[in-house]
PDB file of C-alpha atoms and ligand atoms in Angstrom:
ATOM      1  CA  UNK B   1     -17.060  22.001   9.921  1.00  0.00           C
ATOM      2  CA  UNK B   2     -17.815  18.285   9.908  1.00  0.00           C
ATOM      3  CA  UNK B   3     -15.756  15.812  11.954  1.00  0.00           C
ATOM      4  CA  UNK B   4     -14.670  14.091   8.749  1.00  0.00           C
ATOM      5  CA  UNK B   5     -13.563  17.399   7.270  1.00  0.00           C
ATOM      6  CA  UNK B   6     -11.598  18.171  10.418  1.00  0.00           C
ATOM      7  CA  UNK B   7      -9.967  14.737  10.401  1.00  0.00           C
ATOM      8  CA  UNK B   8      -8.975  14.977   6.761  1.00  0.00           C
ATOM      9  CA  UNK B   9      -7.512  18.429   7.255  1.00  0.00           C
ATOM     10  CA  UNK B  10      -4.801  16.890   9.406  1.00  0.00           C
ATOM     11  CA  UNK B  11      -3.306  15.147   6.353  1.00  0.00           C
ATOM     12  CA  UNK B  12      -1.514  17.548   4.048  1.00  0.00           C
ATOM     13  CA  UNK B  13      -1.275  14.644   1.594  1.00  0.00           C
ATOM     14  CA  UNK B  14      -5.080  14.774   1.249  1.00  0.00           C
ATOM     15  CA  UNK B  15      -5.653  18.468   0.464  1.00  0.00           C
ATOM     16  CA  UNK B  16      -9.197  19.683   1.001  1.00  0.00           C
ATOM     17  CA  UNK B  17     -11.018  20.615  -2.225  1.00  0.00           C
ATOM     18  CA  UNK B  18     -14.211  21.755  -0.524  1.00  0.00           C
ATOM     19  CA  UNK B  19     -16.363  20.674   2.391  1.00  0.00           C
ATOM     20  CA  UNK B  20     -16.385  16.849   2.527  1.00  0.00           C
ATOM     21  CA  UNK B  21     -14.242  16.606  -0.619  1.00  0.00           C
ATOM     22  CA  UNK B  22     -10.511  15.979  -0.494  1.00  0.00           C
ATOM     23  CA  UNK B  23      -7.933  15.196  -3.173  1.00  0.00           C
ATOM     24  CA  UNK B  24      -6.714  11.598  -2.763  1.00  0.00           C
ATOM     25  CA  UNK B  25      -4.439  11.530  -5.835  1.00  0.00           C
ATOM     26  CA  UNK B  26      -1.495  10.930  -3.484  1.00  0.00           C
ATOM     27  CA  UNK B  27      -2.761   7.329  -3.155  1.00  0.00           C
ATOM     28  CA  UNK B  28      -2.699   7.017  -6.967  1.00  0.00           C
ATOM     29  CA  UNK B  29       0.885   8.255  -7.088  1.00  0.00           C
ATOM     30  CA  UNK B  30       1.932   5.689  -4.482  1.00  0.00           C
ATOM     31  CA  UNK B  31       0.321   2.984  -6.597  1.00  0.00           C
ATOM     32  CA  UNK B  32       2.078   4.268  -9.714  1.00  0.00           C
ATOM     33  CA  UNK B  33       5.407   4.163  -7.863  1.00  0.00           C
ATOM     34  CA  UNK B  34       5.342   0.388  -7.542  1.00  0.00           C
ATOM     35  CA  UNK B  35       1.899  -1.158  -7.438  1.00  0.00           C
ATOM     36  CA  UNK B  36       2.300  -3.301 -10.535  1.00  0.00           C
ATOM     37  CA  UNK B  37       4.074  -6.382 -11.878  1.00  0.00           C
ATOM     38  CA  UNK B  38       6.058  -6.721 -15.098  1.00  0.00           C
ATOM     39  CA  UNK B  39       5.635 -10.390 -16.001  1.00  0.00           C
ATOM     40  CA  UNK B  40       4.272 -11.064 -19.451  1.00  0.00           C
ATOM     41  CA  UNK B  41       0.689 -12.031 -18.959  1.00  0.00           C
ATOM     42  CA  UNK B  42       0.140 -13.502 -22.445  1.00  0.00           C
ATOM     43  CA  UNK B  43      -2.883 -15.700 -22.801  1.00  0.00           C
ATOM     44  CA  UNK B  44      -4.737 -16.872 -19.735  1.00  0.00           C
ATOM     45  CA  UNK B  45      -2.756 -19.663 -18.002  1.00  0.00           C
ATOM     46  CA  UNK B  46      -4.389 -22.683 -16.481  1.00  0.00           C
ATOM     47  CA  UNK B  47      -5.626 -21.816 -13.018  1.00  0.00           C
ATOM     48  CA  UNK B  48      -3.219 -24.239 -11.365  1.00  0.00           C
ATOM     49  CA  UNK B  49      -0.114 -23.644 -13.511  1.00  0.00           C
ATOM     50  CA  UNK B  50       1.558 -21.413 -10.908  1.00  0.00           C
ATOM     51  CA  UNK B  51       1.232 -23.066  -7.520  1.00  0.00           C
ATOM     52  CA  UNK B  52       0.590 -20.624  -4.691  1.00  0.00           C
ATOM     53  CA  UNK B  53       0.633 -21.782  -1.061  1.00  0.00           C
ATOM     54  CA  UNK B  54      -2.891 -21.502   0.319  1.00  0.00           C
ATOM     55  CA  UNK B  55      -1.779 -19.336   3.236  1.00  0.00           C
ATOM     56  CA  UNK B  56      -0.153 -16.835   0.875  1.00  0.00           C
ATOM     57  CA  UNK B  57      -3.123 -16.853  -1.476  1.00  0.00           C
ATOM     58  CA  UNK B  58      -5.500 -16.147   1.403  1.00  0.00           C
ATOM     59  CA  UNK B  59      -3.317 -13.334   2.751  1.00  0.00           C
ATOM     60  CA  UNK B  60      -2.911 -11.800  -0.703  1.00  0.00           C
ATOM     61  CA  UNK B  61      -6.681 -11.856  -1.141  1.00  0.00           C
ATOM     62  CA  UNK B  62      -7.124 -10.206   2.258  1.00  0.00           C
ATOM     63  CA  UNK B  63      -4.681  -7.435   1.316  1.00  0.00           C
ATOM     64  CA  UNK B  64      -6.305  -6.990  -2.091  1.00  0.00           C
ATOM     65  CA  UNK B  65      -9.569  -6.063  -0.368  1.00  0.00           C
ATOM     66  CA  UNK B  66      -8.256  -2.518   0.205  1.00  0.00           C
ATOM     67  CA  UNK B  67     -10.427  -0.074  -1.716  1.00  0.00           C
ATOM     68  CA  UNK B  68      -8.206   2.979  -1.200  1.00  0.00           C
ATOM     69  CA  UNK B  69     -10.893   4.846   0.690  1.00  0.00           C
ATOM     70  CA  UNK B  70      -8.435   6.696   2.940  1.00  0.00           C
ATOM     71  CA  UNK B  71     -10.397   6.097   6.142  1.00  0.00           C
ATOM     72  CA  UNK B  72      -7.170   4.788   7.700  1.00  0.00           C
ATOM     73  CA  UNK B  73      -5.435   8.118   7.045  1.00  0.00           C
ATOM     74  CA  UNK B  74      -8.386  10.112   8.347  1.00  0.00           C
ATOM     75  CA  UNK B  75      -8.531   8.093  11.565  1.00  0.00           C
ATOM     76  CA  UNK B  76      -4.796   8.214  12.305  1.00  0.00           C
ATOM     77  CA  UNK B  77      -3.595  10.963  14.614  1.00  0.00           C
ATOM     78  CA  UNK B  78      -0.392  11.062  12.532  1.00  0.00           C
ATOM     79  CA  UNK B  79      -2.249  10.999   9.171  1.00  0.00           C
ATOM     80  CA  UNK B  80      -0.212   7.921   8.289  1.00  0.00           C
ATOM     81  CA  UNK B  81      -0.960   5.928   5.125  1.00  0.00           C
ATOM     82  CA  UNK B  82       0.902   2.835   6.283  1.00  0.00           C
ATOM     83  CA  UNK B  83      -2.128   0.520   6.286  1.00  0.00           C
ATOM     84  CA  UNK B  84      -3.051   1.465   2.713  1.00  0.00           C
ATOM     85  CA  UNK B  85       0.521   1.132   1.427  1.00  0.00           C
ATOM     86  CA  UNK B  86       1.081  -2.112   3.340  1.00  0.00           C
ATOM     87  CA  UNK B  87      -2.037  -3.610   1.769  1.00  0.00           C
ATOM     88  CA  UNK B  88      -0.923  -2.617  -1.722  1.00  0.00           C
ATOM     89  CA  UNK B  89       2.645  -3.829  -1.194  1.00  0.00           C
ATOM     90  CA  UNK B  90       1.523  -7.109   0.334  1.00  0.00           C
ATOM     91  CA  UNK B  91      -1.082  -8.209  -2.139  1.00  0.00           C
ATOM     92  CA  UNK B  92       1.559  -8.280  -4.891  1.00  0.00           C
ATOM     93  CA  UNK B  93       4.499  -9.297  -2.709  1.00  0.00           C
ATOM     94  CA  UNK B  94       2.764 -12.441  -1.511  1.00  0.00           C
ATOM     95  CA  UNK B  95       2.188 -13.838  -5.011  1.00  0.00           C
ATOM     96  CA  UNK B  96       4.794 -15.555  -7.216  1.00  0.00           C
ATOM     97  CA  UNK B  97       4.092 -13.083 -10.015  1.00  0.00           C
ATOM     98  CA  UNK B  98       5.034 -10.217  -7.717  1.00  0.00           C
ATOM     99  CA  UNK B  99       8.421 -11.579  -6.638  1.00  0.00           C
ATOM    100  CA  UNK B 100      10.705 -10.054  -9.328  1.00  0.00           C
ATOM    101  CA  UNK B 101       9.983  -6.499  -8.131  1.00  0.00           C
ATOM    102  CA  UNK B 102       9.204  -7.330  -4.508  1.00  0.00           C
ATOM    103  CA  UNK B 103      11.939  -5.241  -2.897  1.00  0.00           C
ATOM    104  CA  UNK B 104      12.081  -2.487  -5.497  1.00  0.00           C
ATOM    105  CA  UNK B 105       8.322  -2.176  -5.110  1.00  0.00           C
ATOM    106  CA  UNK B 106       8.290  -1.708  -1.364  1.00  0.00           C
ATOM    107  CA  UNK B 107      11.126   0.810  -1.537  1.00  0.00           C
ATOM    108  CA  UNK B 108       9.425   2.826  -4.263  1.00  0.00           C
ATOM    109  CA  UNK B 109       6.000   2.862  -2.643  1.00  0.00           C
ATOM    110  CA  UNK B 110       7.241   3.720   0.858  1.00  0.00           C
ATOM    111  CA  UNK B 111       9.404   6.516  -0.506  1.00  0.00           C
ATOM    112  CA  UNK B 112       6.482   7.876  -2.535  1.00  0.00           C
ATOM    113  CA  UNK B 113       4.349   7.773   0.618  1.00  0.00           C
ATOM    114  CA  UNK B 114       6.965   9.853   2.401  1.00  0.00           C
ATOM    115  CA  UNK B 115       7.227  12.255  -0.530  1.00  0.00           C
ATOM    116  CA  UNK B 116       3.473  12.778  -0.432  1.00  0.00           C
ATOM    117  CA  UNK B 117       3.738  13.992   3.165  1.00  0.00           C
ATOM    118  CA  UNK B 118       1.870  11.259   5.023  1.00  0.00           C
ATOM    119  CA  UNK B 119       2.792  10.980   8.698  1.00  0.00           C
ATOM    120  CA  UNK B 120       4.828   8.317  10.455  1.00  0.00           C
ATOM    121  CA  UNK B 121       3.190   5.205  11.909  1.00  0.00           C
ATOM    122  CA  UNK B 122       3.235   4.859  15.683  1.00  0.00           C
ATOM    123  CA  UNK B 123       1.067   1.720  15.649  1.00  0.00           C
ATOM    124  CA  UNK B 124      -1.938   3.167  17.456  1.00  0.00           C
ATOM    125  CA  UNK B 125      -4.213   0.754  15.580  1.00  0.00           C
ATOM    126  CA  UNK B 126      -6.862   3.343  14.745  1.00  0.00           C
ATOM    127  CA  UNK B 127      -6.422   2.576  11.038  1.00  0.00           C
ATOM    128  CA  UNK B 128      -7.228  -1.098  11.514  1.00  0.00           C
ATOM    129  CA  UNK B 129     -10.190  -0.227  13.732  1.00  0.00           C
ATOM    130  CA  UNK B 130     -11.901   1.910  11.083  1.00  0.00           C
ATOM    131  CA  UNK B 131     -10.905   0.025   7.931  1.00  0.00           C
ATOM    132  CA  UNK B 132     -14.089  -1.092   6.167  1.00  0.00           C
ATOM    133  CA  UNK B 133     -12.189  -4.034   4.667  1.00  0.00           C
ATOM    134  CA  UNK B 134     -10.610  -5.146   7.951  1.00  0.00           C
ATOM    135  CA  UNK B 135      -7.062  -4.827   6.631  1.00  0.00           C
ATOM    136  CA  UNK B 136      -4.822  -6.120   9.416  1.00  0.00           C
ATOM    137  CA  UNK B 137      -1.954  -4.280  11.099  1.00  0.00           C
ATOM    138  CA  UNK B 138       0.046  -7.434  10.396  1.00  0.00           C
ATOM    139  CA  UNK B 139       0.482  -6.174   6.834  1.00  0.00           C
ATOM    140  CA  UNK B 140       2.370  -3.153   8.172  1.00  0.00           C
ATOM    141  CA  UNK B 141       4.785  -5.463  10.001  1.00  0.00           C
ATOM    142  CA  UNK B 142       5.179  -7.488   6.807  1.00  0.00           C
ATOM    143  CA  UNK B 143       5.883  -4.347   4.790  1.00  0.00           C
ATOM    144  CA  UNK B 144       8.411  -3.107   7.349  1.00  0.00           C
ATOM    145  CA  UNK B 145      10.284  -6.402   7.093  1.00  0.00           C
ATOM    146  CA  UNK B 146      10.381  -6.202   3.289  1.00  0.00           C
ATOM    147  CA  UNK B 147      11.464  -2.564   3.444  1.00  0.00           C
ATOM    148  CA  UNK B 148      14.330  -3.449   5.799  1.00  0.00           C
ATOM    149  CA  UNK B 149      15.442  -6.206   3.414  1.00  0.00           C
ATOM    150  CA  UNK B 150      15.229  -3.761   0.480  1.00  0.00           C
ATOM    151  CA  UNK B 151      17.520  -1.342   2.324  1.00  0.00           C
ATOM    152  CA  UNK B 152      20.006  -4.097   3.196  1.00  0.00           C
ATOM    153  CA  UNK B 153      20.010  -5.285  -0.410  1.00  0.00           C
ATOM    154  CA  UNK B 154      20.489  -1.711  -1.617  1.00  0.00           C
ATOM    155  CA  UNK B 155      17.563  -2.052  -3.982  1.00  0.00           C
ATOM    156  CA  UNK B 156      17.027   0.777  -6.464  1.00  0.00           C
ATOM    157  CA  UNK B 157      13.603   2.298  -6.839  1.00  0.00           C
ATOM    158  CA  UNK B 158      11.220   0.708  -9.291  1.00  0.00           C
ATOM    159  CA  UNK B 159      10.358   2.649 -12.407  1.00  0.00           C
ATOM    160  CA  UNK B 160       6.995   2.439 -14.145  1.00  0.00           C
ATOM    161  CA  UNK B 161       7.432  -0.201 -16.852  1.00  0.00           C
ATOM    162  CA  UNK B 162       9.661  -2.407 -14.762  1.00  0.00           C
ATOM    163  CA  UNK B 163      13.097  -0.787 -14.906  1.00  0.00           C
ATOM    164  CA  UNK B 164      15.116   0.377 -11.960  1.00  0.00           C
ATOM    165  CA  UNK B 165      15.908   3.960 -11.149  1.00  0.00           C
TER     166      UNK B 165
HETATM  167  S1  LIG G 201      -9.172   2.160   5.428  1.00  0.00           S
HETATM  168 FE1  LIG G 201      -8.689   0.060   4.727  1.00  0.00          FE
HETATM  169  S2  LIG G 201      -9.684  -0.083   2.696  1.00  0.00           S
HETATM  170 FE2  LIG G 201      -9.560   2.116   3.187  1.00  0.00          FE
HETATM  171  S3  LIG G 201      -7.564   2.772   2.252  1.00  0.00           S
HETATM  172 FE3  LIG G 201      -7.141   2.231   4.399  1.00  0.00          FE
HETATM  173  S4  LIG G 201      -6.461   0.065   4.290  1.00  0.00           S
HETATM  174 FE4  LIG G 201      -7.533   0.518   2.352  1.00  0.00          FE
END
């Protein structure tokens, strides 16, 4: 059995299909739970019509680098998907277009992650160390803050299409 196969077997959210092939649809379901915005896009706006602070734009671009490869889950002794989910939550939550659903989004995506059976994060940093896109652990801290606010606000879950459930 390969090392990669052995590592992936620790995550029940990534069931093994055959040697070196696992089912990563759990990542898709997390994305479907909240990884979208509901603003009307209409025709293409002028590039500068929605001002975005440079720091936020840079961070959002960093988070958007995540390719959903799952290496973070495979490397984590807890089979946690926190780095992946944090990247997906953050790249929308940092932009003005992502504000209307910001707290519903984080609640929905974290709860879907838990439903999928990914493990808890104990901040070992192995995910960040292996991430091919150098997604930072800081995004997990950012997501945890937003999740705490969502709980305090009593946000409902986000439904596909923009409603609340
Ligand atoms: S290892 Fe990095 S790029 Fe791959 S899914 Fe995890 S956060 Fe995304």
